[in-house]
CSV table of C-alpha atoms in Angstrom, one decimal:
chain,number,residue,atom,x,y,z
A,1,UNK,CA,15.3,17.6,22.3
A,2,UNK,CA,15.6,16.7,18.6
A,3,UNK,CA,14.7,13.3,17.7
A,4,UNK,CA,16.8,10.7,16.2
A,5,UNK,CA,16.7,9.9,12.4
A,6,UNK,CA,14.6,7.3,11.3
A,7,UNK,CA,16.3,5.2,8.5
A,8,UNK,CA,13.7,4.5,5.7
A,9,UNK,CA,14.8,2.3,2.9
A,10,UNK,CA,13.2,2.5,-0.7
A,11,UNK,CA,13.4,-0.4,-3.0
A,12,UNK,CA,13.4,1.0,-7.1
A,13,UNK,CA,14.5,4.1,-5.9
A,14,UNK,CA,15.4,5.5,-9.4
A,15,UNK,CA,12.4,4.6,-10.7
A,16,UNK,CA,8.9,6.4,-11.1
A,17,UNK,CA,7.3,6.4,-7.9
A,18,UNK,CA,10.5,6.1,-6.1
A,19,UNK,CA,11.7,10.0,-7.8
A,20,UNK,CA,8.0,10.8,-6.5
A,21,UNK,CA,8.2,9.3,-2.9
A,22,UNK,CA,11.9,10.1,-1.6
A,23,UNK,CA,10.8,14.1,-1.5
A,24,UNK,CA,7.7,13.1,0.4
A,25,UNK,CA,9.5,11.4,2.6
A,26,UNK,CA,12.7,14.2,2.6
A,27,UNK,CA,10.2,16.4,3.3
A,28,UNK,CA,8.4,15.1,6.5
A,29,UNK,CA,4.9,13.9,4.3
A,30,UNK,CA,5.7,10.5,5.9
A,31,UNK,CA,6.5,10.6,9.3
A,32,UNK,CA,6.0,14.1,10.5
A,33,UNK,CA,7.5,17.7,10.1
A,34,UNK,CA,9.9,17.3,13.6
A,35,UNK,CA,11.2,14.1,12.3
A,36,UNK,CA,14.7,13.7,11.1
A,37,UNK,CA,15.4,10.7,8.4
A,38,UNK,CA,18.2,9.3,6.2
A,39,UNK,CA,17.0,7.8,3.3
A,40,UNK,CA,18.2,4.1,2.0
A,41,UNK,CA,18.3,3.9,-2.1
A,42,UNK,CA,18.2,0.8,-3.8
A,43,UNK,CA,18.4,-0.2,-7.1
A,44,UNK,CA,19.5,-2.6,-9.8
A,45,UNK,CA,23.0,-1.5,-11.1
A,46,UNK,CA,21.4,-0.9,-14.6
A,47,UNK,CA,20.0,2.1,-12.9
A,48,UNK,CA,22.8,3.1,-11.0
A,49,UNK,CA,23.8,6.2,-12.6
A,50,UNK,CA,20.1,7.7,-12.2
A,51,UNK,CA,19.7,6.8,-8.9
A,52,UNK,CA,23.2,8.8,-8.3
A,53,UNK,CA,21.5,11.4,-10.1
A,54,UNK,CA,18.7,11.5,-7.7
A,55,UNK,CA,21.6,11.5,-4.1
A,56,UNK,CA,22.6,14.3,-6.1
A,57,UNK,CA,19.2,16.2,-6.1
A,58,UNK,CA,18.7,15.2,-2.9
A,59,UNK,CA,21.5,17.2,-1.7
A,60,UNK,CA,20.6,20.6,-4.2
A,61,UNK,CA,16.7,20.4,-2.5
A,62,UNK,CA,18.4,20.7,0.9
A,63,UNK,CA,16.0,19.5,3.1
A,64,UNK,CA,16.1,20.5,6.5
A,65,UNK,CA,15.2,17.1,8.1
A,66,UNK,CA,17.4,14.8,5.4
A,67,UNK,CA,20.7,13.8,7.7
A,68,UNK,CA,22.0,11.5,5.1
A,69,UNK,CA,21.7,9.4,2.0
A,70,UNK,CA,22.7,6.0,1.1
A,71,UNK,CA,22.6,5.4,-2.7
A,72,UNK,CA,23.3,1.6,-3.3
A,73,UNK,CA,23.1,-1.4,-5.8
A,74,UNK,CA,23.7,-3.8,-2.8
A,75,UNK,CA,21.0,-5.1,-1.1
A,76,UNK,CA,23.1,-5.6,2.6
A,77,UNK,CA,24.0,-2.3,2.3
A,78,UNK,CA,20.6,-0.9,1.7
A,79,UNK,CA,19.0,-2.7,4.4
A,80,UNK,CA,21.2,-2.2,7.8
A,81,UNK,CA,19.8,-0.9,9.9
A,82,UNK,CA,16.2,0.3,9.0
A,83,UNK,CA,13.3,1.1,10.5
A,84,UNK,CA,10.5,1.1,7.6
A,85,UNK,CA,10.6,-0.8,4.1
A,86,UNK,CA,9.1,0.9,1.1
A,87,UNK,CA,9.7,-2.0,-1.5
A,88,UNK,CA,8.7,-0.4,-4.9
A,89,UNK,CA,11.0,-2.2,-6.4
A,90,UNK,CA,9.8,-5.2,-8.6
A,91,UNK,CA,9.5,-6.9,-12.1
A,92,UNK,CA,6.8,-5.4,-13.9
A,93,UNK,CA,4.6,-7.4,-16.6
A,94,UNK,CA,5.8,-7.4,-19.7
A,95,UNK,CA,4.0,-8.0,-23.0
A,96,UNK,CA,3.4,-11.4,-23.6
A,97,UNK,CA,4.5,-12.5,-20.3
A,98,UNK,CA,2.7,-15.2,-18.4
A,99,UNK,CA,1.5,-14.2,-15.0
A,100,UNK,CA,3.2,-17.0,-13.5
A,101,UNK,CA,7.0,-15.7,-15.4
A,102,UNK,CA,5.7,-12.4,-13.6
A,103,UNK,CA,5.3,-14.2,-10.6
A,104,UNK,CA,8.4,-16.4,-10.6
A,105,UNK,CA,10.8,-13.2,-11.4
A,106,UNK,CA,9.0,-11.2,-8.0
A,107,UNK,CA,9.5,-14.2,-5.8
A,108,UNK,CA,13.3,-14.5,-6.2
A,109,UNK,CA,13.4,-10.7,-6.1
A,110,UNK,CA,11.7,-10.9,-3.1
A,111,UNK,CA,13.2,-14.0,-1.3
A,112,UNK,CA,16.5,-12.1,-1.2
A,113,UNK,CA,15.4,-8.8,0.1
A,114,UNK,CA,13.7,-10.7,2.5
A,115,UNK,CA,16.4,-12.6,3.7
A,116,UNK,CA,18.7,-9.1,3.6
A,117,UNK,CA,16.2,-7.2,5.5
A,118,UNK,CA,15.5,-10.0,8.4
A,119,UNK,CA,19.7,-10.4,8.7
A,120,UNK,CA,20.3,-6.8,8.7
A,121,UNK,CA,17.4,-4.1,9.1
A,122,UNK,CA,16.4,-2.4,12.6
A,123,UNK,CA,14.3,-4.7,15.1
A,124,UNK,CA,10.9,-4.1,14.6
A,125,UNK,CA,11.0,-2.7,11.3
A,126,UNK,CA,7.9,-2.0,9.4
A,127,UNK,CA,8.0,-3.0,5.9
A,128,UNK,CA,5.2,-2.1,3.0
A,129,UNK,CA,5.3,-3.6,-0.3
A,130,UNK,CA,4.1,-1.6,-3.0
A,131,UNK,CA,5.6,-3.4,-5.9
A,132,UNK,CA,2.7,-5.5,-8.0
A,133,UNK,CA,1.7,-8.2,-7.4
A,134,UNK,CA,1.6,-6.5,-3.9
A,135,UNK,CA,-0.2,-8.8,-1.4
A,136,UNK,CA,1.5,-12.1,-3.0
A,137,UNK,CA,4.9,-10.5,-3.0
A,138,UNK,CA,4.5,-9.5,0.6
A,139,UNK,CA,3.6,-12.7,1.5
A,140,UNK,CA,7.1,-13.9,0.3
A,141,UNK,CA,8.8,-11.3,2.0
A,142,UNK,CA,6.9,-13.0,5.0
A,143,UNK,CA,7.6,-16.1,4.4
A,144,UNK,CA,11.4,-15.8,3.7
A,145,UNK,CA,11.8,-13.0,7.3
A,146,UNK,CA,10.2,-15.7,9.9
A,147,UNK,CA,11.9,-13.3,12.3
A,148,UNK,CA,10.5,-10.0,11.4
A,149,UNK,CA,6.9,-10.3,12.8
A,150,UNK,CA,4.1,-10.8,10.5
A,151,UNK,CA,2.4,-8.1,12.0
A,152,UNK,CA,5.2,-5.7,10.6
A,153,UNK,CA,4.6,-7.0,7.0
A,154,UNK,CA,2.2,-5.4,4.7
A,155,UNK,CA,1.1,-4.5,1.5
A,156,UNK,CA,-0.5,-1.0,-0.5
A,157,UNK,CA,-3.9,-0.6,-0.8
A,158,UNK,CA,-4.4,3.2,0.4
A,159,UNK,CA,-4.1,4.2,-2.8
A,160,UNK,CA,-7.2,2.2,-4.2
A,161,UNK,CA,-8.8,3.2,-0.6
A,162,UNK,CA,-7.6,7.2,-1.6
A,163,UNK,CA,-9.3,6.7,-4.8
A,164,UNK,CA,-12.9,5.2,-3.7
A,165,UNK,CA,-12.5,8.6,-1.4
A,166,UNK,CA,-11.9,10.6,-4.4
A,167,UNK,CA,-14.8,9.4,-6.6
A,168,UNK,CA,-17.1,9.9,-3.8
A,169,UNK,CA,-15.8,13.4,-3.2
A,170,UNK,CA,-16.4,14.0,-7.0
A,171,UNK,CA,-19.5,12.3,-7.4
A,172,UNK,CA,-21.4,14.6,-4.6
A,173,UNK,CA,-19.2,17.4,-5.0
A,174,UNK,CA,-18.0,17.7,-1.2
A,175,UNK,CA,-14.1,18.0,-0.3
A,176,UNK,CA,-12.5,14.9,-0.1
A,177,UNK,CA,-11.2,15.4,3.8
A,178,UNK,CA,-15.1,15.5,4.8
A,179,UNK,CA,-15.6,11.9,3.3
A,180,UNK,CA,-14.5,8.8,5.3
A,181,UNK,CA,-14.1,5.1,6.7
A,182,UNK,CA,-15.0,3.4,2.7
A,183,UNK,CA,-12.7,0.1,2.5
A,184,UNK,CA,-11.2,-1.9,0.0
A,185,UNK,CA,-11.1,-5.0,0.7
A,186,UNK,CA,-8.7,-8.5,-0.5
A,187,UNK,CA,-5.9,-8.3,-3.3
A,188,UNK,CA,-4.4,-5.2,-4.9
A,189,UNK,CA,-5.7,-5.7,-8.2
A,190,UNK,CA,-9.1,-6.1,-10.4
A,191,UNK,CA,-10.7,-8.1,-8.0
A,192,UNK,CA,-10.6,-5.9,-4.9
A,193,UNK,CA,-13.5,-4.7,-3.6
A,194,UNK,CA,-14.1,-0.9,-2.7
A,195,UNK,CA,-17.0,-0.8,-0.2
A,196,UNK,CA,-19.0,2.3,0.6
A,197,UNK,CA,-21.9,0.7,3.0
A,198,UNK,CA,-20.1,1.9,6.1
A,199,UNK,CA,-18.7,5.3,4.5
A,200,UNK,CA,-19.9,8.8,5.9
A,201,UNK,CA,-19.7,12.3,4.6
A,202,UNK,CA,-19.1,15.2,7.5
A,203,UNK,CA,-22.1,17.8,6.6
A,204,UNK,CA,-22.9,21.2,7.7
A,205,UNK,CA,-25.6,19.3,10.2
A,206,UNK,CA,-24.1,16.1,10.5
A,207,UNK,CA,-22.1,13.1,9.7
A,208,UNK,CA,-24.3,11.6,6.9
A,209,UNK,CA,-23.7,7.6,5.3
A,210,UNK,CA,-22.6,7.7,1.6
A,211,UNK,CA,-25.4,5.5,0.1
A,212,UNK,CA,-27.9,8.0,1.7
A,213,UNK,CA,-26.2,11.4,0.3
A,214,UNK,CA,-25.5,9.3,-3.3
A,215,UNK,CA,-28.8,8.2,-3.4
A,216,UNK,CA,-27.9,5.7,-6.9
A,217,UNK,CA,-27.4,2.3,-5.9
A,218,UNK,CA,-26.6,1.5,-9.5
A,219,UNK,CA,-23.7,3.9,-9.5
A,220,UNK,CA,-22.2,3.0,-6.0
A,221,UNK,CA,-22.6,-1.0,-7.2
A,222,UNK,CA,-21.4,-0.9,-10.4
A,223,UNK,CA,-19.5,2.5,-12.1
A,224,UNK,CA,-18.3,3.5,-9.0
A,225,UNK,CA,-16.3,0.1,-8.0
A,226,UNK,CA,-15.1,-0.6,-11.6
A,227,UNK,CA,-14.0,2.5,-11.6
A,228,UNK,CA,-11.7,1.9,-8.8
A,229,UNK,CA,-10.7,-0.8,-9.8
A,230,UNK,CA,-9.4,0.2,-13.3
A,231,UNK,CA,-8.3,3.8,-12.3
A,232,UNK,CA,-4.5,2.2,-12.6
A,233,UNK,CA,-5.1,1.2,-16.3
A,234,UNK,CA,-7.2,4.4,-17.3
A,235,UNK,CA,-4.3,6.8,-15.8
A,236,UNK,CA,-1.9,4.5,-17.7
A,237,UNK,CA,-3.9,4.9,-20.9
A,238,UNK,CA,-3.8,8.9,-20.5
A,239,UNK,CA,-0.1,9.4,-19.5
A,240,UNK,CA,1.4,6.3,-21.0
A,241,UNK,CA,3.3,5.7,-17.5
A,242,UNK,CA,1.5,3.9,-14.8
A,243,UNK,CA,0.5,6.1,-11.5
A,244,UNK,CA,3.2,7.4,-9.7
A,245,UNK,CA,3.1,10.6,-7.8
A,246,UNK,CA,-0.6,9.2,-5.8
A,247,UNK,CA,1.2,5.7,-5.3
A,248,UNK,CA,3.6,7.5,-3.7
A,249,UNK,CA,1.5,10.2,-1.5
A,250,UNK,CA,-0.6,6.9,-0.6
A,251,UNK,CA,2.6,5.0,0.6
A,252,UNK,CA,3.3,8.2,2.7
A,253,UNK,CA,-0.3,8.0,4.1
A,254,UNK,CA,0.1,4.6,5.1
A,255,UNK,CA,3.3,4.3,6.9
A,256,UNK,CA,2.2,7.8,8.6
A,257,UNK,CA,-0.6,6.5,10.0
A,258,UNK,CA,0.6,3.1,10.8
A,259,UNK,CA,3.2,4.6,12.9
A,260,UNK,CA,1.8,8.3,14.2
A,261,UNK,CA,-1.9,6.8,14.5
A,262,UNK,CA,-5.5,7.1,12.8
A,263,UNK,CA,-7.5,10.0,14.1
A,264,UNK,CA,-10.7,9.0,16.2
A,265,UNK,CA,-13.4,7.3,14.2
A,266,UNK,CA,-11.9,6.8,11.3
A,267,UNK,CA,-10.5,3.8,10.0
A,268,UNK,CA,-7.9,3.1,6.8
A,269,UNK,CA,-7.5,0.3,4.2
A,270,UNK,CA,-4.0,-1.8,4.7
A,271,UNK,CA,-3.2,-5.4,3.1
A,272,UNK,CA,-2.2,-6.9,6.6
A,273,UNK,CA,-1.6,-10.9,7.4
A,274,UNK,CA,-5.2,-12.2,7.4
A,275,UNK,CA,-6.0,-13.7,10.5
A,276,UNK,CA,-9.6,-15.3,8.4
A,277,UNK,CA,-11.7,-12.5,10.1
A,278,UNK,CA,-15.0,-11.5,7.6
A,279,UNK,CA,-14.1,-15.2,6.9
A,280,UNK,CA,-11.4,-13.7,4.7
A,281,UNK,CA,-8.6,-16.7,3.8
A,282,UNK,CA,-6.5,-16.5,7.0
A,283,UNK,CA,-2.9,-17.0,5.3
A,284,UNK,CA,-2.7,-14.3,2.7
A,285,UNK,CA,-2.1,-10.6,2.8
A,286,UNK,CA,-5.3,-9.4,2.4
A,287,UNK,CA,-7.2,-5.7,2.7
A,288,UNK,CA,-9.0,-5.1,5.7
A,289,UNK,CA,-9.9,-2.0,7.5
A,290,UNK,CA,-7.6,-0.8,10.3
A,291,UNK,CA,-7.3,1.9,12.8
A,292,UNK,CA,-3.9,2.0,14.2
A,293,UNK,CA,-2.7,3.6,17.3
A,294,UNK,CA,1.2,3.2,18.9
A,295,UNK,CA,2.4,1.8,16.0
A,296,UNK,CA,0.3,-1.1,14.9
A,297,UNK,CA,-3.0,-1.8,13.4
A,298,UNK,CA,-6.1,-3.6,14.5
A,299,UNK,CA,-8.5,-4.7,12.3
A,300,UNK,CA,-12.2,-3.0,12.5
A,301,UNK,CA,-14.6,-6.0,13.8
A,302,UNK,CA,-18.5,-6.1,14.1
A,303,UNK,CA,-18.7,-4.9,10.3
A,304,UNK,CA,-22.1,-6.0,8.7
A,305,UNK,CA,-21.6,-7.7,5.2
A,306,UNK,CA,-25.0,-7.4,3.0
A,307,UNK,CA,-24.5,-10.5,0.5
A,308,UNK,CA,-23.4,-8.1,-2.3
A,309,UNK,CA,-20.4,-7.4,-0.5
A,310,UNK,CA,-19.9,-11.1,0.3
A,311,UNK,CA,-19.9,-12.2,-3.1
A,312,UNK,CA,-16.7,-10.0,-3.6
A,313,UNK,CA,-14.8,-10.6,-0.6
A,314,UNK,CA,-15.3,-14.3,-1.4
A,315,UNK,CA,-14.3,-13.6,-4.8
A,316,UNK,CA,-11.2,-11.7,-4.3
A,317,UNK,CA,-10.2,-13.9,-1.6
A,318,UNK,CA,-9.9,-16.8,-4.3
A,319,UNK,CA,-8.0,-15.1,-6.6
A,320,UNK,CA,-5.6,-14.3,-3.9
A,321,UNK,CA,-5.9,-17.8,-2.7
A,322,UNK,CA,-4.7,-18.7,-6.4
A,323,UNK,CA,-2.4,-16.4,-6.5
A,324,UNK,CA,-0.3,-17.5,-3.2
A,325,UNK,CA,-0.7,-21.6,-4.9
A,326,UNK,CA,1.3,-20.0,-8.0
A,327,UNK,CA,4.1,-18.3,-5.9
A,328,UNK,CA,4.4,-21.5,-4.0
A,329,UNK,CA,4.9,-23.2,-7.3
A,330,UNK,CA,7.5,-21.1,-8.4
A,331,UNK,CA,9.5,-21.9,-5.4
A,332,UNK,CA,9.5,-25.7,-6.2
């Protein structure tokens, strides 16, 4: 029997990664190929035209599994009845901004999709905020939907996670499916931490741990993790727009395994409500890494942290600690 549609919503549908994401998601890269969806558009009515533009190629691709499209400047009407959140919309920095007029812009962005999505979207739906600054703005969303549960709230970090498994595929020259479980942990920016101590590459004999096959200490400690950690910037520096088609293929990787389930032994990195476990700050949307399995996600316990990688879990931690004082702030 066929399945009913799933309604996904994306926020700054017009934009880059949204014209990248909705064929993913038209196409079944998100939630399988026997699932039927409609697609939810938003975006701000200076972009109205384009995002008509894209309804309209929507329609010429003719996917199979697209049973509708809503195209819409109105929040209300975006949000009823939806089952997952992609919110790409957002404010982006400008020059000479301040980070807290960044900040202050996202939080009343994201107070009143909040408030549309908790009064209107699907119970239980699952909501993932890709918009910068992601962890703090889905921490509003949070804040502002005290009825959709926190555990449904979360933020992108697969594609800083999808990176760190692309250097490491690179750097030993093995493909990238053979190479698994590294984690980024904390906030989605400079400070996060992409971890390799508990990563393993499948081999020809066996499954064999990163540092062993890398064999550089240096390079896993320090090129490796800035690397990472700047790969935004550096793609922005070569094609003058920021990443878009891997923000959205890692948006599709997340909500597809959040909701269809990890395979065996291998676990993902999602910003998720911290609970202070790897004495984290409990309070924030932080990284961790998860497996998931019927539709929600479980953070991996009994990790060992050398006191390298404590230094930077504390020190992401603060800076999202500071981050969520400043959104407060902006709210006063």
């Amino acid at each position: 029997m066929a399945k009913e549609p799933v309604r996904v919503l994306v926020s700054g549908a017009a934009g880059q990664i949204g014209y990248a994401l909705v064929p993913m998601i038209a196409r079944g890269v998100m939630l399988g190929a026997d699932q039927p969806v409609i697609l939810h558009m938003l975006d701000i009515p200076p972009a109205a035209e384009a995002l008509n533009g894209v309804k309209m190629e929507l329609v010429d691709a003719a996917f199979p599994l697209l049973k509708g499209v809503v195209a819409t400047t109105d929040v209300v009407e975006a949000c009823t009845g939806v089952n997952i959140a992609v919110m790409v919309g957002g404010f982006p920095r400008k020059e000479g901004m301040e980070r807290k007029d960044v900040m202050s812009k996202n939080v009343s962005i994201y107070k009143s999709q909040a408030s549309a999505l908790e009064q209107h979207a699907a119970p239980n739906c699952k909501v993932l905020v890709v918009a910068n600054p992601a962890n703090t703005n889905a921490l509003i969303l949070k804040e502002f939907a005290p009825s959709i549960p926190a555990k449904n709230i979360t933020c992108l970090t697969r594609l800083d996670h999808n990176r760190a498994l692309g250097q490491i595929s690179e750097k030993l020259n093995v493909q990238v499916s053979d190479v698994k479980n590294v984690i980024i942990w904390g906030n989605h920016s400079s400070t996060q931490y992409p971890d390799v101590n508990h990563a393993t590459v499948k081999t020809p004999s066996a499954e064999k741990p990163v540092c062993e096959l890398v064999k550089d200490d240096a390079w896993l400690n320090g090129e490796f993790i800035t690397t990472v950690q700047q790969r935004g910037a550096a793609i922005i520096k070569a094609r003058k727009l920021s990443s878009a088609l891997s923000a959205a293929s890692a948006a599709c990787d997340h909500i597809r395994d959040w909701v269809l389930g990890t395979p065996e032994g291998t676990w993902v990195s999602m910003g998720v409500y911290s609970d202070g476990s790897y004495n984290a700050p409990a309070g924030v949307i932080y990284s961790f890494p998860v497996t998931c399995r019927n539709g929600e996600w479980t953070i991996v316990q009994g990790l060992v942290i050398d006191e390298f990688s404590r230094k930077k879990l504390d020190l992401t931690g603060a800076e999202l600690t500071k981050e969520k004082e400043l959104a407060y702030s902006c709210l006063s």
